[in-house]
Amino acid sequence: MTPKKKALISACATSSIGMMWLVTSAVLAYMIGTYAAQGASPQQIVMVMTIQPLVGVFMAFLTGPISMRVSKKLLMCTACVLTVISGIIYGVFGGQCSIGLLYVGAALSGIVSALASTVPNSLMAQYAVSFEERGKFSGYNNAFMQGGALLMSSVGGLLGASRWQNAFLLWFLAIPVLVLVLVLCFVLGAAMSACIQLAAIRWYL
């Protein structure tokens, strides 16, 4: 598999988690009911939906400079890890944890949205040598992002109908995405590099 194909697959897979925050909007009413019983006001829970885009916008401005200093592939792995952490906060401890911890999870999901929506495009731009390829790669990336949005909003609503915490189990889909990115970008890359070096040594000898 060529480096271009590995980058394309990894970028598209990461883009699919870029709209993860839609899960929260699908079950927000249930979350308000749970925490209202604990004495929290609806406005406090709605703040979760405010923090996510607020942090996302701020992080989006920083993603460009950060991606110039840090590996884009590493940033995609970071987005997957933060998605899993947010999934643990909401899916495992949701309803039992404090509102402050929900805000932390919302901030993390905002960071993920910024990383997963900008870094994949930046990565694919490195391998696109023509405007036609850039347009094609951008189309693939947007298709996966919209597919992820459809999954998060529709399936999230179905899972959250019985218990709203179940909707956030979708965020654990970031685990296979993380494994895919690690294998394609790091494991296979290192293995191919080692094979090339070994072949060069044998040819030289």
Coordinates of C-alpha atoms in Angstrom, one line a residue:
M1 CA 0.0 0.0 0.0
T2 CA 1.4 3.4 -1.0
P3 CA 1.9 6.2 1.6
K4 CA -0.8 8.2 -0.2
K5 CA -3.4 5.5 0.2
K6 CA -2.4 5.0 3.9
A7 CA -2.8 8.7 4.5
L8 CA -6.1 8.8 2.7
I9 CA -7.6 5.9 4.7
S10 CA -6.3 7.2 8.0
A11 CA -7.6 10.8 7.3
C12 CA -11.0 9.6 6.2
A13 CA -11.3 7.3 9.3
T14 CA -10.4 10.2 11.6
S15 CA -12.8 12.6 9.9
S16 CA -15.7 10.2 10.8
I17 CA -15.4 11.2 14.5
G18 CA -15.3 14.9 13.8
M19 CA -19.0 15.3 14.4
M20 CA -19.0 13.4 17.7
W21 CA -20.7 16.3 19.5
L22 CA -24.0 15.5 17.7
V23 CA -24.5 12.6 20.1
T24 CA -24.9 15.2 22.9
S25 CA -27.5 17.1 21.1
A26 CA -29.5 13.9 20.5
V27 CA -29.8 13.1 24.2
L28 CA -29.6 16.5 25.8
A29 CA -33.2 16.4 27.0
Y30 CA -32.5 13.1 28.8
M31 CA -29.4 14.6 30.4
I32 CA -31.3 17.6 31.6
G33 CA -33.9 15.3 33.3
T34 CA -31.2 13.3 35.0
Y35 CA -29.3 16.2 36.5
A36 CA -32.5 18.2 37.2
A37 CA -33.4 15.4 39.7
Q38 CA -30.0 16.2 41.4
G39 CA -30.8 19.9 41.7
A40 CA -29.0 21.2 38.6
S41 CA -30.7 23.8 36.4
P42 CA -31.3 23.1 32.7
Q43 CA -29.0 26.0 31.8
Q44 CA -26.1 24.3 33.5
I45 CA -26.5 21.2 31.3
V46 CA -27.1 23.3 28.1
M47 CA -23.7 24.8 28.8
V48 CA -22.3 21.5 27.6
M49 CA -23.5 22.3 24.1
T50 CA -22.0 25.8 24.4
I51 CA -18.6 24.6 25.6
Q52 CA -18.1 22.1 22.8
P53 CA -18.2 24.6 19.9
L54 CA -16.5 27.3 21.9
V55 CA -13.5 25.2 22.6
G56 CA -13.7 23.8 19.0
V57 CA -13.5 27.3 17.4
F58 CA -10.6 28.3 19.7
M59 CA -8.7 25.1 19.0
A60 CA -9.3 25.3 15.2
F61 CA -7.2 28.5 15.2
L62 CA -4.4 26.7 17.0
T63 CA -4.5 23.5 15.0
G64 CA -2.7 25.0 12.0
P65 CA 0.4 26.2 13.9
I66 CA 0.4 23.0 16.0
S67 CA 0.3 20.8 13.0
M68 CA 3.4 22.5 11.6
R69 CA 5.4 21.5 14.7
V70 CA 3.7 18.2 15.7
S71 CA 3.2 15.2 13.4
K72 CA -0.3 15.3 11.8
K73 CA -0.6 11.5 12.3
L74 CA 0.1 11.9 16.0
L75 CA -2.5 14.6 16.2
M76 CA -5.1 12.2 14.6
C77 CA -4.2 9.6 17.2
T78 CA -4.6 12.3 19.9
A79 CA -8.1 13.0 18.6
C80 CA -9.0 9.3 18.9
V81 CA -7.6 9.1 22.5
L82 CA -9.5 12.2 23.6
T83 CA -12.7 10.8 22.1
V84 CA -12.4 7.6 24.2
I85 CA -11.7 9.7 27.3
S86 CA -14.9 11.7 26.7
G87 CA -16.8 8.5 26.0
I88 CA -15.7 7.2 29.4
I89 CA -16.8 10.5 31.2
Y90 CA -20.2 10.5 29.5
G91 CA -20.9 6.9 28.8
V92 CA -19.6 5.3 32.0
F93 CA -19.8 8.1 34.7
G94 CA -22.6 10.1 33.1
G95 CA -25.4 10.8 35.6
Q96 CA -23.1 10.0 38.6
C97 CA -20.3 12.5 38.0
S98 CA -20.4 16.2 38.7
I99 CA -21.4 18.8 36.1
G100 CA -17.9 20.1 36.2
L101 CA -16.6 16.8 34.8
L102 CA -19.2 17.0 32.1
Y103 CA -17.8 20.3 31.1
V104 CA -14.3 18.8 30.9
G105 CA -15.7 16.1 28.6
A106 CA -17.4 18.8 26.5
A107 CA -14.1 20.7 26.2
L108 CA -12.3 17.5 25.1
S109 CA -14.9 16.8 22.5
G110 CA -14.5 20.3 21.2
I111 CA -10.8 19.7 20.8
V112 CA -11.5 16.5 19.0
S113 CA -13.9 18.3 16.6
A114 CA -11.2 20.8 15.7
L115 CA -8.5 18.2 15.2
A116 CA -10.7 15.7 13.3
S117 CA -12.1 18.3 10.9
T118 CA -8.8 20.1 10.0
V119 CA -5.8 17.8 10.4
P120 CA -7.0 15.1 8.0
N121 CA -7.4 17.8 5.2
S122 CA -4.0 19.1 6.0
L123 CA -2.5 15.6 5.9
M124 CA -4.1 14.8 2.5
A125 CA -2.9 18.1 1.1
Q126 CA 0.7 16.8 1.5
Y127 CA 0.0 13.9 -0.8
A128 CA -2.2 15.7 -3.4
V129 CA 0.0 16.8 -6.2
S130 CA -2.8 18.3 -8.4
F131 CA -6.0 20.2 -7.9
E132 CA -7.9 17.2 -9.2
E133 CA -6.5 15.0 -6.5
R134 CA -7.1 17.6 -3.8
G135 CA -10.7 17.9 -4.9
K136 CA -11.1 14.1 -4.9
F137 CA -9.5 13.7 -1.5
S138 CA -11.6 16.5 0.0
G139 CA -14.7 14.8 -1.3
Y140 CA -13.8 11.5 0.3
N141 CA -13.0 13.3 3.6
N142 CA -16.3 15.2 3.7
A143 CA -18.2 12.1 2.8
F144 CA -16.8 10.3 5.8
M145 CA -17.4 13.3 8.1
Q146 CA -21.0 13.5 7.0
G147 CA -21.4 9.7 7.4
G148 CA -20.1 10.0 10.9
A149 CA -22.5 12.9 11.6
L150 CA -25.4 10.7 10.4
L151 CA -24.3 7.8 12.6
M152 CA -23.8 10.0 15.7
S153 CA -27.2 11.7 15.5
S154 CA -29.4 8.9 14.3
V155 CA -27.9 5.9 16.1
G156 CA -27.0 8.0 19.1
G157 CA -30.7 9.0 19.5
L158 CA -31.8 5.3 19.2
L159 CA -29.3 4.1 21.8
G160 CA -30.0 7.0 24.2
A161 CA -33.8 6.4 24.2
S162 CA -33.5 3.7 26.8
R163 CA -30.6 5.1 28.7
W164 CA -28.9 8.3 27.5
Q165 CA -25.4 7.1 28.6
N166 CA -25.6 4.4 26.0
A167 CA -25.5 6.9 23.2
F168 CA -22.0 7.9 24.1
L169 CA -20.8 4.3 23.6
L170 CA -20.6 5.4 20.0
W171 CA -17.5 7.4 20.9
F172 CA -15.7 4.2 21.6
L173 CA -15.7 3.6 17.9
A174 CA -12.6 5.8 18.1
I175 CA -10.7 2.8 19.3
P176 CA -10.7 0.9 16.0
V177 CA -10.0 4.2 14.3
L178 CA -7.0 4.6 16.5
V179 CA -5.8 1.1 15.8
L180 CA -6.2 1.7 12.1
V181 CA -4.2 4.9 12.1
L182 CA -1.5 3.4 14.3
V183 CA -1.1 0.4 12.0
L184 CA -1.2 2.3 8.7
C185 CA 0.8 5.3 9.7
F186 CA 3.3 3.9 12.2
V187 CA 3.5 0.1 12.2
L188 CA 3.4 -0.5 8.4
G189 CA 5.5 2.6 7.8
A190 CA 8.2 1.4 10.1
A191 CA 8.1 -2.1 8.7
M192 CA 8.3 -0.8 5.1
S193 CA 11.2 1.4 6.1
A194 CA 13.0 -1.5 7.7
C195 CA 12.5 -3.7 4.6
I196 CA 13.8 -1.0 2.3
Q197 CA 16.9 -0.5 4.5
L198 CA 17.5 -4.3 4.6
A199 CA 17.1 -4.5 0.8
A200 CA 19.6 -1.7 0.4
I201 CA 22.1 -3.4 2.6
R202 CA 21.8 -6.7 0.8
W203 CA 22.2 -4.9 -2.6
Y204 CA 25.2 -3.1 -1.3
L205 CA 26.8 -6.3 0.0

